[in-house]
Amino acid sequence: MAVTPPSSSTSSSAALLPADDFAVATPAFSPLYQQIKGLTLQSLQSGEWKPGEAIPSEMELAARYRVSQGTVRKAIDELASENLVVRRQGKGTFVATHAEQHVQFRFLKLVPDSGTPGSEGPAQREIIECRRLRASADIARALALRTGEAVLLARRVLSFAGTPTILEDIWLPAAPFKGLTAERLADYHGPMYALFETEFNVRMLRAEEKIRAEAAIDGRELLLKVKHGTPLLSVERTAYTYQDVPMELRRGYYRTDTHHYHNTLN
Amino acid sequence: MAVTPPSSSTSSSAALLPADDFAVATPAFSPLYQQIKGLTLQSLQSGEWKPGEAIPSEMELAARYRVSQGTVRKAIDELASENLVVRRQGKGTFVATHAEQHVQFRFLKLVPDSGTPGSEGPAQREIIECRRLRASADIARALALRTGEAVLLARRVLSFAGTPTILEDIWLPAAPFKGLTAERLADYHGPMYALFETEFNVRMLRAEEKIRAEAAIDGRELLLKVKHGTPLLSVERTAYTYQDVPMELRRGYYRTDTHHYHNTLN
DNA sequence: CAGTGGTCTAGACCACTGG
DNA sequence: CAGTGGTCTAGACCACTGC
C-alpha cells in the first residue's frame, strides 16, 4: 500500500486516506493515483501552493506519498487536463491562474467575426453599478445560498473598438468577496478572475453556460446602443470553485452583429 | 527503435515511420507513442476496423508495432480522449460510432429547460426538402470545395413534444454522399451521422460552431411557428472527418423559449 | 477460467530550462 | 551542469467481462 518496502508489489485497493474500514457501502475501488490526486487537490485548495507558483516536483511528491513517480504523474496528468495545473517541461508544474495566462479571458467564447481573438485590442470596461443586496430566490439557488442572503451585484459593459458589445450582471456571494467595491473593480486592469484570485483567494475552475436568444428590451438596448428588440445572445454562466461550489452567477447579453460565440465539439 | 532486442533501451527519437533522414526542416521530435497513434489513425481511416467493432488488444498492437504495451496504451489513451475510440474494461477497445451511442445526438447541445435531455422522448423529424445544387462561394469555402461544385441540401424541422424547435439546412458535398435521397433520410430512424457511417463510410469526428442571435424572418418564422421577428439561436456547424476535412455544413435555427444551448467550460 | 483494459513499480534515458 | 517534465520498457498484479 505504498508504504511497504519492495516486497511483492502494488496492492493499491487499500487506503492511503483514512478510508472506510467500517460502514462500507460501495466497495469503491479507488486507484492510488486517484488518492494522490485527491491529496494534491486538497493542497491546492488549502493554498499550500498559490496560483502561478510551482508545486513540488514529481519526484518530491512521489517521496512524500511513498509512491512511484509514474503514479504521481498520472495524478498530475488529470489535474493538468482539468486545467487546475499547468506543466512546463524543464521548469516544473504550476498552479493555474487566470492572470498572465496568454488567453486573457479563459471563459469568454465571444470572438470577432474576422480577425483573431484579441485582434481588436483590449476591451474597454465600464462599471455601470456595483451594489450589495439580498439574494432573490433564483439567484440564491444558483449560488447555493438561502434566499435573502447578502450578494454583490456588478453591472458592466465591455466594448471592443469603441462598440459596446457585452452587457453583464455579475452576482457574487457577499461573504467570500467582503470588501469588493466598484472602485476596486474599475481600477483593476486584467481579468476579473485574476483579481478574485489575488484579493479574495477565490479560484474559478469550471463554468456552465445556458445560452438563449433574447430581444434587447428593458433598457439593455440603450446600454448596448442597439435598436429596441434587436436579438441578443443571452448567456447565463455559473462559475465554480473547488468542490463544485458555485461562486459566481453571470448574466450576459452579447451583441452578435460583429462577434459570434465560438464552440468546439469533440 | 522499438525493433532492437533488449540491449540498452529506448531511443525513440528515431523513426518508425518513413521519416525524414533527408530534407530535415524541423528536428521535429516525435515520441514513439505519437507514431503509434498515427498508424492506428491510419487503420481507423482506412476502415481496417469498422465503427462499433473492436480494435486489436493492446498486447496485439504492441506486438505488431514492436513496442511495449505501455506505449500502445498512451497512444490509445489519446485516441480515446478525442472520442475516436471507446475503451471498455474487460471487453476491449472499440471504434466510436454515432449509432447505439447512449447519447443519441452527440453534437446537439440544445436541451430542454426542465427535465433531462431526452426526457421529451425522441424528436419528430420532417424533411422539408432535399435537393442537389451547385455550391455558392461561401458554402464552397466552408466545405473546402470549389464554387459551383455539386452539393446536397437538406432542410428539415425537428419537433419536441409536438413543438417545432429546430430548423436546419444541411449541406453535404455531393461526391462522398452519392445516392443520398430525401426518402432515405426520411425513412431512417436514428442519428443522421449513424446513417452517414453505415451507408457512406463517412465519420464525423469533430465540429465547430458559430452561434449568433437572429430574428425569425424569411419564412423561418412559419416553419418554426413563431411570430415574425422572434429571436432565434443561429447555429452554424461545420463537421469534420479524418484529417480535419470538412464534410458537412449545417445552419440551424433553434427556438430557445423551452430549450437552451448548454455548454461546459473547463 | 482466459482475455481485456487498468494500475503500479523501478529504472533508464531523452528533451528542455536555467544558472 | 543539475533539475524538471516527458518517454519507454518489462514485468507484476488487479478489476471486469463473458464463456
Coordinates of C-alpha atoms (C1' of nucleotides) in Angstrom, one line a residue:
Chain A
M1 CA 0.0 0.0 0.0
A2 CA 2.6 2.4 -1.0
V3 CA 4.2 2.2 2.4
T4 CA 5.6 -1.3 2.2
P5 CA 9.2 -1.9 1.2
P6 CA 9.9 -3.7 -2.1
S7 CA 8.3 -7.0 -1.1
S8 CA 5.9 -8.4 -3.7
S9 CA 4.3 -5.3 -5.1
T10 CA 1.4 -3.0 -5.7
S11 CA -1.9 -3.7 -3.9
S12 CA -3.5 -0.3 -4.4
S13 CA -7.0 -1.1 -3.4
A14 CA -6.1 -0.5 0.2
A15 CA -6.3 3.0 1.6
L16 CA -3.8 5.8 1.8
L17 CA -6.6 8.0 3.0
P18 CA -8.4 7.4 6.3
A19 CA -10.7 5.3 4.2
D20 CA -13.6 3.1 5.1
D21 CA -12.7 0.1 7.1
F22 CA -16.2 0.3 8.5
A23 CA -19.6 1.2 7.1
V24 CA -18.6 0.1 3.6
A25 CA -21.4 1.0 1.3
T26 CA -19.7 0.6 -2.0
P27 CA -16.5 -1.4 -2.3
A28 CA -15.5 1.7 -4.2
F29 CA -12.2 0.7 -5.6
S30 CA -10.1 3.8 -5.7
P31 CA -6.8 3.7 -7.6
L32 CA -3.7 5.0 -5.8
Y33 CA -3.3 7.8 -8.3
Q34 CA -6.8 9.0 -7.6
Q35 CA -5.9 9.2 -4.0
I36 CA -2.8 11.1 -4.8
K37 CA -4.9 13.4 -7.0
G38 CA -7.3 14.0 -4.1
L39 CA -4.5 14.8 -1.7
T40 CA -2.9 17.2 -4.2
L41 CA -6.3 18.8 -4.8
Q42 CA -6.5 19.4 -1.0
S43 CA -3.1 21.1 -1.0
L44 CA -4.2 23.3 -3.9
Q45 CA -7.5 24.2 -2.2
S46 CA -5.8 24.9 1.1
G47 CA -3.5 27.3 -0.6
E48 CA -0.3 25.4 0.2
W49 CA 0.8 26.5 -3.3
K50 CA -0.6 29.8 -4.7
P51 CA -1.7 30.4 -8.2
G52 CA 1.3 30.9 -10.5
E53 CA 3.6 29.1 -8.2
A54 CA 5.3 25.8 -8.8
I55 CA 4.1 22.8 -7.0
P56 CA 6.7 20.2 -5.8
S57 CA 8.4 18.1 -8.5
E58 CA 7.1 14.7 -9.3
M59 CA 10.0 13.1 -7.5
E60 CA 9.3 15.1 -4.4
L61 CA 5.6 14.3 -4.4
A62 CA 6.4 10.6 -5.1
A63 CA 8.7 10.6 -2.0
R64 CA 6.2 12.5 0.1
Y65 CA 3.4 10.0 -0.6
R66 CA 5.7 7.0 -0.9
V67 CA 4.6 6.0 -4.3
S68 CA 6.4 5.8 -7.6
Q69 CA 6.9 8.8 -9.9
G70 CA 4.6 7.2 -12.5
T71 CA 1.7 7.2 -10.1
V72 CA 2.2 10.9 -9.2
R73 CA 2.5 11.5 -12.9
K74 CA -0.9 10.1 -13.6
A75 CA -2.5 12.0 -10.8
I76 CA -1.0 15.3 -12.1
D77 CA -1.9 14.4 -15.7
E78 CA -5.5 14.5 -14.7
L79 CA -5.2 17.8 -12.8
A80 CA -3.5 19.2 -15.9
S81 CA -6.2 18.0 -18.2
E82 CA -8.7 19.8 -15.9
N83 CA -6.7 22.9 -16.2
L84 CA -6.1 23.1 -12.4
V85 CA -2.4 22.9 -13.0
V86 CA 0.0 23.6 -15.9
R87 CA 3.0 21.6 -16.8
R88 CA 6.1 23.2 -18.3
Q89 CA 8.8 20.8 -19.4
G90 CA 12.2 21.6 -17.9
K91 CA 10.7 24.0 -15.4
G92 CA 8.0 22.4 -13.3
T93 CA 4.3 22.1 -12.7
F94 CA 2.5 25.3 -11.8
V95 CA -0.8 26.2 -10.2
A96 CA -3.1 27.5 -12.9
T97 CA -4.0 31.2 -12.8
H98 CA -6.3 33.5 -14.7
A99 CA -3.7 36.2 -14.7
E100 CA -0.7 36.2 -17.1
Q101 CA -2.4 33.3 -18.9
H102 CA -1.9 34.0 -22.5
V103 CA -5.6 33.7 -23.1
Q104 CA -6.8 36.6 -21.1
F105 CA -10.4 35.6 -20.9
R106 CA -10.4 31.8 -20.5
F107 CA -14.2 31.6 -20.2
L108 CA -15.2 34.2 -22.8
K109 CA -16.1 32.4 -26.0
L110 CA -17.2 35.5 -27.9
V111 CA -14.8 36.2 -30.8
P112 CA -14.8 38.8 -33.6
D113 CA -16.2 37.6 -36.9
S114 CA -13.0 38.4 -38.6
G115 CA -9.5 38.5 -37.2
T116 CA -8.1 36.5 -34.4
P117 CA -9.4 36.8 -30.8
G118 CA -7.9 39.8 -29.2
S119 CA -7.0 41.4 -32.5
E120 CA -9.3 44.3 -31.6
G121 CA -7.1 45.2 -28.7
P122 CA -8.1 45.1 -25.1
A123 CA -11.7 45.5 -24.2
Q124 CA -12.8 48.8 -22.7
R125 CA -14.8 48.3 -19.5
E126 CA -17.3 50.4 -17.8
I127 CA -18.8 49.6 -14.5
I128 CA -22.4 50.8 -14.5
E129 CA -23.0 50.0 -10.9
C130 CA -22.0 47.8 -8.0
R131 CA -24.4 47.2 -5.2
R132 CA -24.9 45.0 -2.2
L133 CA -28.4 43.4 -1.9
R134 CA -30.3 40.3 -0.8
A135 CA -30.5 37.3 -3.0
S136 CA -33.7 36.6 -4.7
A137 CA -34.9 33.0 -4.9
D138 CA -33.4 32.2 -8.3
I139 CA -30.1 34.0 -7.6
A140 CA -29.8 32.2 -4.3
R141 CA -30.5 28.8 -5.9
A142 CA -27.8 29.4 -8.5
L143 CA -25.2 30.3 -5.8
A144 CA -26.3 27.7 -3.3
L145 CA -27.3 30.3 -0.8
R146 CA -30.5 30.9 1.1
T147 CA -33.0 33.4 -0.2
G148 CA -32.2 36.8 1.3
E149 CA -28.5 36.2 2.0
A150 CA -26.3 39.0 1.0
V151 CA -24.9 39.2 -2.5
L152 CA -23.0 41.7 -4.6
L153 CA -24.2 42.8 -8.0
A154 CA -22.0 44.4 -10.5
R155 CA -23.2 45.6 -13.9
R156 CA -20.8 46.4 -16.6
V157 CA -20.4 47.0 -20.3
L158 CA -17.5 45.7 -22.3
S159 CA -16.7 47.5 -25.6
F160 CA -14.5 46.4 -28.4
A161 CA -13.1 49.0 -30.7
G162 CA -15.5 51.5 -29.2
T163 CA -18.6 49.4 -29.8
P164 CA -20.4 48.3 -26.7
T165 CA -20.7 44.5 -27.2
I166 CA -21.3 42.8 -23.9
L167 CA -23.6 43.8 -21.0
E168 CA -23.4 41.7 -18.0
D169 CA -24.7 41.4 -14.5
I170 CA -22.4 39.7 -12.1
W171 CA -23.7 38.2 -8.8
L172 CA -21.3 37.2 -6.2
P173 CA -21.9 35.8 -2.7
A174 CA -21.1 38.7 -0.4
A175 CA -19.2 36.7 2.3
P176 CA -16.2 35.5 0.3
F177 CA -15.9 38.8 -1.5
K178 CA -16.1 41.0 1.5
G179 CA -14.7 44.5 0.7
L180 CA -15.1 44.4 -3.0
T181 CA -16.1 47.8 -4.3
A182 CA -16.9 49.4 -7.6
E183 CA -13.7 51.4 -7.4
R184 CA -11.6 48.2 -6.9
L185 CA -13.3 46.7 -9.9
A186 CA -13.0 49.8 -12.1
D187 CA -9.3 50.4 -11.2
Y188 CA -8.2 46.8 -11.8
H189 CA -6.8 46.1 -15.2
G190 CA -6.7 42.5 -16.1
P191 CA -9.1 39.7 -15.9
M192 CA -11.6 39.9 -13.1
Y193 CA -11.0 36.3 -12.2
A194 CA -7.3 37.2 -11.6
L195 CA -8.4 39.9 -9.1
F196 CA -10.6 37.3 -7.4
E197 CA -7.5 35.0 -7.0
T198 CA -5.2 37.6 -5.6
E199 CA -7.6 39.6 -3.5
F200 CA -10.1 37.1 -2.3
N201 CA -8.4 33.8 -2.8
V202 CA -11.2 32.6 -4.9
R203 CA -10.3 30.5 -7.9
M204 CA -12.8 29.9 -10.7
L205 CA -12.1 26.4 -12.1
R206 CA -15.0 25.5 -14.3
A207 CA -18.2 27.0 -15.6
E208 CA -21.5 26.1 -17.2
E209 CA -23.4 28.2 -19.6
K210 CA -27.0 28.3 -20.7
I211 CA -27.5 30.2 -23.9
R212 CA -30.6 31.7 -25.4
A213 CA -31.7 34.3 -27.9
E214 CA -33.5 37.2 -26.5
A215 CA -34.7 40.6 -27.7
A216 CA -33.0 43.8 -26.4
I217 CA -35.5 45.3 -24.1
D218 CA -35.8 46.7 -20.6
G219 CA -33.0 49.3 -21.2
R220 CA -30.5 46.8 -22.4
E221 CA -30.9 48.3 -25.9
L222 CA -29.7 51.6 -24.5
L223 CA -26.6 50.3 -22.8
L224 CA -25.6 48.3 -25.9
K225 CA -26.7 51.0 -28.3
V226 CA -28.9 48.8 -30.4
K227 CA -32.4 49.2 -31.6
H228 CA -35.2 48.1 -29.3
G229 CA -35.9 44.4 -29.9
T230 CA -32.6 43.5 -31.5
P231 CA -31.8 39.8 -31.0
L232 CA -29.1 39.3 -28.4
L233 CA -27.3 36.3 -27.2
S234 CA -28.3 35.7 -23.6
V235 CA -25.5 33.8 -21.7
E236 CA -26.1 32.7 -18.2
R237 CA -22.9 31.4 -16.7
T238 CA -22.4 29.8 -13.3
A239 CA -18.7 29.5 -12.3
Y240 CA -17.5 27.0 -9.8
T241 CA -14.5 26.8 -7.5
Y242 CA -13.2 23.7 -5.7
Q243 CA -15.7 21.0 -4.8
D244 CA -18.0 22.3 -7.4
V245 CA -19.1 25.2 -5.1
P246 CA -20.8 27.9 -7.2
M247 CA -19.1 31.3 -6.6
E248 CA -20.5 33.5 -9.4
L249 CA -23.6 33.9 -11.5
R250 CA -23.2 36.0 -14.6
R251 CA -26.0 37.0 -16.9
G252 CA -24.6 38.4 -20.1
Y253 CA -26.1 39.9 -23.2
Y254 CA -23.8 39.7 -26.2
R255 CA -24.2 41.6 -29.5
T256 CA -23.7 39.2 -32.4
D257 CA -23.6 41.6 -35.3
T258 CA -19.8 41.8 -35.3
H259 CA -18.9 38.9 -33.0
H260 CA -20.1 35.3 -32.5
Y261 CA -19.9 32.7 -29.8
H262 CA -17.4 30.0 -30.8
N263 CA -17.6 26.5 -29.6
T264 CA -15.7 23.3 -30.5
L265 CA -17.4 19.9 -30.2
N266 CA -15.4 16.7 -29.7
Chain B
M1 CA 14.0 2.0 -32.1
A2 CA 11.4 -0.4 -31.0
V3 CA 12.9 -3.1 -33.2
T4 CA 16.1 -3.7 -31.2
P5 CA 16.3 -6.6 -28.8
P6 CA 16.8 -5.8 -25.2
S7 CA 20.2 -4.1 -25.5
S8 CA 20.5 -0.8 -23.7
S9 CA 17.0 0.7 -24.1
T10 CA 14.5 3.2 -25.6
S11 CA 15.9 5.6 -28.2
S12 CA 12.5 6.7 -29.6
S13 CA 13.5 9.8 -31.5
A14 CA 14.4 7.7 -34.5
A15 CA 11.7 6.9 -36.9
L16 CA 9.2 4.1 -37.1
L17 CA 7.6 5.9 -40.0
P18 CA 9.5 6.5 -43.3
A19 CA 10.7 9.6 -41.5
D20 CA 13.0 12.4 -42.5
D21 CA 16.6 11.3 -43.0
F22 CA 16.8 14.0 -45.6
A23 CA 15.5 17.4 -46.0
V24 CA 15.1 18.0 -42.3
A25 CA 13.3 21.2 -41.8
T26 CA 12.3 20.8 -38.2
P27 CA 14.1 18.4 -35.9
A28 CA 10.5 17.5 -35.1
F29 CA 11.0 15.1 -32.3
S30 CA 8.1 12.7 -32.4
P31 CA 7.6 10.3 -29.5
L32 CA 7.0 6.7 -30.3
Y33 CA 3.5 6.7 -29.0
Q34 CA 2.6 9.6 -31.3
Q35 CA 3.8 7.5 -34.2
I36 CA 1.8 4.5 -33.0
K37 CA -1.2 6.9 -32.7
G38 CA -0.7 8.0 -36.2
L39 CA -0.5 4.4 -37.5
T40 CA -3.6 3.5 -35.6
L41 CA -5.4 6.6 -37.0
Q42 CA -4.5 5.4 -40.5
S43 CA -6.0 2.0 -39.8
L44 CA -9.2 3.6 -38.5
Q45 CA -9.4 5.9 -41.5
S46 CA -8.7 3.1 -44.0
G47 CA -11.6 1.1 -42.5
E48 CA -9.5 -1.7 -41.3
W49 CA -11.8 -1.7 -38.3
K50 CA -15.4 -0.5 -38.7
P51 CA -17.4 1.7 -36.3
G52 CA -18.7 -0.4 -33.4
E53 CA -16.1 -3.1 -33.9
A54 CA -13.2 -3.9 -31.5
I55 CA -9.7 -2.9 -32.5
P56 CA -6.9 -5.4 -31.6
S57 CA -6.0 -5.6 -28.0
E58 CA -3.2 -3.6 -26.6
M59 CA -0.9 -6.6 -26.4
E60 CA -1.6 -7.4 -30.1
L61 CA -0.8 -3.9 -31.2
A62 CA 2.3 -3.8 -29.0
A63 CA 3.4 -7.0 -30.8
R64 CA 2.5 -5.6 -34.2
Y65 CA 4.5 -2.4 -33.7
R66 CA 7.2 -4.0 -31.6
V67 CA 6.7 -1.6 -28.7
S68 CA 5.7 -2.1 -25.1
Q69 CA 2.1 -2.3 -24.1
G70 CA 2.5 1.0 -22.2
T71 CA 3.4 2.8 -25.3
V72 CA 0.4 1.5 -27.2
R73 CA -1.7 2.4 -24.1
K74 CA -0.6 6.0 -24.3
A75 CA -1.4 6.2 -28.0
I76 CA -4.9 4.7 -27.5
D77 CA -5.4 7.0 -24.4
E78 CA -5.2 10.0 -26.7
L79 CA -7.5 8.5 -29.3
A80 CA -10.0 7.7 -26.6
S81 CA -9.8 11.3 -25.2
E82 CA -10.6 12.5 -28.7
N83 CA -13.6 10.2 -28.8
L84 CA -12.3 8.3 -31.8
V85 CA -12.3 5.1 -29.8
V86 CA -14.0 3.9 -26.7
R87 CA -12.4 1.7 -24.0
R88 CA -14.4 -0.9 -22.2
Q89 CA -12.7 -2.6 -19.4
G90 CA -12.7 -6.4 -19.7
K91 CA -14.0 -6.2 -23.2
G92 CA -11.7 -4.3 -25.4
T93 CA -11.3 -1.0 -27.3
F94 CA -14.0 -0.2 -29.9
V95 CA -14.2 2.2 -32.8
A96 CA -16.5 5.0 -31.8
T97 CA -19.9 5.3 -33.6
H98 CA -22.7 7.7 -33.6
A99 CA -25.2 4.8 -33.5
E100 CA -26.0 2.9 -30.4
Q101 CA -24.1 5.6 -28.5
H102 CA -26.2 6.2 -25.4
V103 CA -26.1 9.8 -26.2
Q104 CA -28.1 9.9 -29.4
F105 CA -27.1 13.3 -30.6
R106 CA -23.5 13.8 -29.7
F107 CA -23.2 17.2 -31.3
L108 CA -26.6 18.6 -30.3
K109 CA -26.2 20.8 -27.3
L110 CA -29.8 22.0 -27.1
V111 CA -31.5 20.7 -24.0
P112 CA -35.0 21.2 -22.5
D113 CA -35.2 23.9 -19.8
S114 CA -36.5 21.4 -17.4
G115 CA -36.0 17.7 -17.3
T116 CA -33.1 15.7 -18.5
P117 CA -32.0 15.6 -22.1
G118 CA -34.2 13.2 -24.0
S119 CA -36.9 13.3 -21.4
E120 CA -39.3 14.6 -24.0
G121 CA -38.9 11.4 -26.0
P122 CA -37.5 11.1 -29.4
A123 CA -37.6 14.1 -31.7
Q124 CA -40.1 14.1 -34.6
R125 CA -38.4 14.9 -37.9
E126 CA -39.8 16.3 -41.0
I127 CA -37.7 16.6 -44.2
I128 CA -38.9 19.8 -45.9
E129 CA -36.8 19.3 -49.0
C130 CA -33.7 17.6 -50.3
R131 CA -32.0 18.9 -53.4
R132 CA -28.8 18.8 -55.4
L133 CA -27.3 22.1 -56.4
R134 CA -24.1 24.0 -57.0
A135 CA -22.2 25.4 -54.2
S136 CA -22.2 29.1 -53.7
A137 CA -19.0 30.8 -52.8
D138 CA -19.5 30.7 -49.0
I139 CA -20.8 27.1 -48.9
A140 CA -17.9 26.0 -51.1
R141 CA -15.4 27.7 -48.8
A142 CA -16.9 26.0 -45.7
L143 CA -16.7 22.6 -47.3
A144 CA -13.3 23.1 -48.9
L145 CA -14.8 22.8 -52.4
R146 CA -14.7 25.0 -55.4
T147 CA -17.6 27.3 -56.1
G148 CA -20.0 25.5 -58.4
E149 CA -19.2 22.0 -57.3
A150 CA -22.2 19.8 -56.6
V151 CA -23.6 19.8 -53.1
L152 CA -26.7 18.3 -51.5
L153 CA -29.0 20.5 -49.4
A154 CA -31.5 19.0 -47.0
R155 CA -33.8 21.2 -45.0
R156 CA -35.6 19.7 -42.0
V157 CA -37.6 20.6 -38.9
L158 CA -37.1 18.8 -35.6
S159 CA -40.0 18.9 -33.1
F160 CA -40.0 18.0 -29.4
A161 CA -43.3 17.1 -27.8
G162 CA -45.1 18.4 -30.9
T163 CA -43.4 21.8 -30.9
P164 CA -41.2 22.6 -33.9
T165 CA -37.9 23.6 -32.2
I166 CA -35.1 23.3 -34.7
L167 CA -35.0 24.2 -38.4
E168 CA -31.8 23.3 -40.2
D169 CA -30.3 23.4 -43.6
I170 CA -27.7 20.7 -44.1
W171 CA -25.1 21.0 -46.9
L172 CA -23.1 18.0 -47.9
P173 CA -20.5 17.6 -50.6
A174 CA -22.3 15.5 -53.3
A175 CA -19.4 13.2 -54.2
P176 CA -19.0 11.3 -50.9
F177 CA -22.8 11.1 -50.4
K178 CA -23.7 9.9 -53.9
G179 CA -27.1 8.3 -53.8
L180 CA -28.5 10.1 -50.8
T181 CA -32.2 10.9 -51.3
A182 CA -34.9 12.6 -49.3
E183 CA -36.6 9.2 -48.9
R184 CA -33.5 7.6 -47.4
L185 CA -33.2 10.4 -44.9
A186 CA -36.9 10.4 -44.1
D187 CA -37.1 6.6 -43.6
Y188 CA -34.0 6.4 -41.5
H189 CA -34.6 6.3 -37.8
G190 CA -31.6 7.1 -35.6
P191 CA -29.0 9.7 -35.8
M192 CA -28.2 11.1 -39.2
Y193 CA -24.5 10.7 -38.5
A194 CA -25.0 7.0 -38.0
L195 CA -26.5 6.7 -41.4
F196 CA -23.5 8.5 -42.8
E197 CA -21.3 5.9 -41.2
T198 CA -23.1 2.8 -42.4
E199 CA -24.2 4.0 -45.9
F200 CA -21.4 6.3 -47.0
N201 CA -18.5 5.4 -44.8
V202 CA -18.2 9.0 -43.6
R203 CA -17.4 9.5 -39.9
M204 CA -18.0 12.8 -38.2
L205 CA -15.3 13.2 -35.6
R206 CA -15.3 16.8 -34.5
A207 CA -17.3 20.0 -35.1
E208 CA -17.1 23.7 -34.7
E209 CA -20.0 26.0 -34.1
K210 CA -20.6 29.7 -34.6
I211 CA -23.5 31.0 -32.6
R212 CA -25.5 34.2 -33.0
A213 CA -28.9 35.6 -32.2
E214 CA -31.1 36.3 -35.2
A215 CA -34.7 37.3 -35.7
A216 CA -37.1 34.8 -37.3
I217 CA -37.7 36.1 -40.8
D218 CA -37.6 34.9 -44.4
G219 CA -40.2 32.2 -43.7
R220 CA -38.3 30.7 -40.8
E221 CA -41.0 32.0 -38.5
L222 CA -43.6 30.0 -40.4
L223 CA -41.7 26.7 -40.2
L224 CA -40.9 27.1 -36.5
K225 CA -44.4 28.6 -35.8
V226 CA -43.2 31.6 -34.0
K227 CA -44.0 35.3 -34.5
H228 CA -42.2 37.2 -37.2
G229 CA -39.0 38.7 -35.6
T230 CA -38.8 36.3 -32.6
P231 CA -35.2 35.9 -31.6
L232 CA -33.7 32.6 -32.5
L233 CA -30.4 31.0 -31.9
S234 CA -28.5 30.7 -35.1
V235 CA -26.0 27.8 -35.0
E236 CA -23.6 27.3 -37.9
R237 CA -21.8 24.0 -37.5
T238 CA -19.0 22.6 -39.6
A239 CA -18.4 18.9 -39.0
Y240 CA -15.1 17.3 -39.8
T241 CA -13.9 13.8 -40.6
Y242 CA -10.4 12.4 -40.5
Q243 CA -7.6 14.8 -41.3
D244 CA -9.8 17.7 -40.4
V245 CA -11.6 17.5 -43.8
P246 CA -15.0 19.3 -43.6
M247 CA -17.8 17.1 -44.6
E248 CA -20.9 18.9 -43.5
L249 CA -22.1 22.5 -43.1
R250 CA -25.3 22.9 -41.0
R251 CA -27.1 26.1 -40.4
G252 CA -29.6 25.7 -37.7
Y253 CA -32.2 27.9 -36.0
Y254 CA -33.1 26.9 -32.5
R255 CA -36.1 28.1 -30.6
T256 CA -35.0 29.0 -27.1
D257 CA -38.3 29.5 -25.3
T258 CA -38.5 26.0 -24.0
H259 CA -34.9 24.8 -24.6
H260 CA -31.4 26.3 -24.2
Y261 CA -28.0 25.6 -25.5
H262 CA -25.9 24.1 -22.8
N263 CA -22.1 24.4 -22.7
T264 CA -19.5 23.4 -20.2
L265 CA -16.2 25.4 -19.8
N266 CA -13.1 23.9 -18.3
Chain C
dC1 C1' -11.3 -19.6 -16.5
dA2 C1' -8.8 -16.8 -20.0
dG3 C1' -8.7 -12.4 -22.1
dT4 C1' -9.2 -7.5 -21.8
dG5 C1' -8.2 -3.0 -20.1
dG6 C1' -6.4 -0.6 -15.7
dT7 C1' -2.9 0.2 -12.1
dC8 C1' 1.7 0.2 -10.1
dT9 C1' 6.6 -0.1 -9.9
dA10 C1' 11.6 0.6 -10.8
dG11 C1' 14.8 2.1 -13.5
dA12 C1' 16.7 4.1 -17.7
dC13 C1' 17.2 7.6 -20.9
dC14 C1' 15.6 11.9 -23.6
dA15 C1' 14.3 16.9 -24.2
dC16 C1' 14.0 21.2 -22.3
dT17 C1' 15.1 25.0 -19.0
dG18 C1' 18.0 27.8 -16.4
dG19 C1' 22.2 29.1 -13.9
Chain D
dC1 C1' 25.6 21.3 -15.5
dA2 C1' 21.7 19.7 -12.4
dG3 C1' 16.8 19.6 -12.2
dT4 C1' 12.3 19.2 -14.3
dG5 C1' 8.9 17.1 -17.0
dG6 C1' 8.4 13.5 -20.9
dT7 C1' 9.1 8.9 -22.9
dC8 C1' 9.8 4.0 -22.8
dT9 C1' 10.4 -0.6 -21.0
dA10 C1' 9.4 -5.1 -18.6
dG11 C1' 7.0 -7.3 -15.6
dA12 C1' 3.6 -7.9 -11.9
dC13 C1' -0.9 -7.8 -10.3
dC14 C1' -5.9 -6.1 -10.1
dA15 C1' -10.8 -5.4 -11.8
dC16 C1' -14.1 -6.5 -15.1
dT17 C1' -16.3 -9.4 -18.8
dG18 C1' -18.0 -13.4 -20.8
dC19 C1' -17.7 -18.2 -21.8

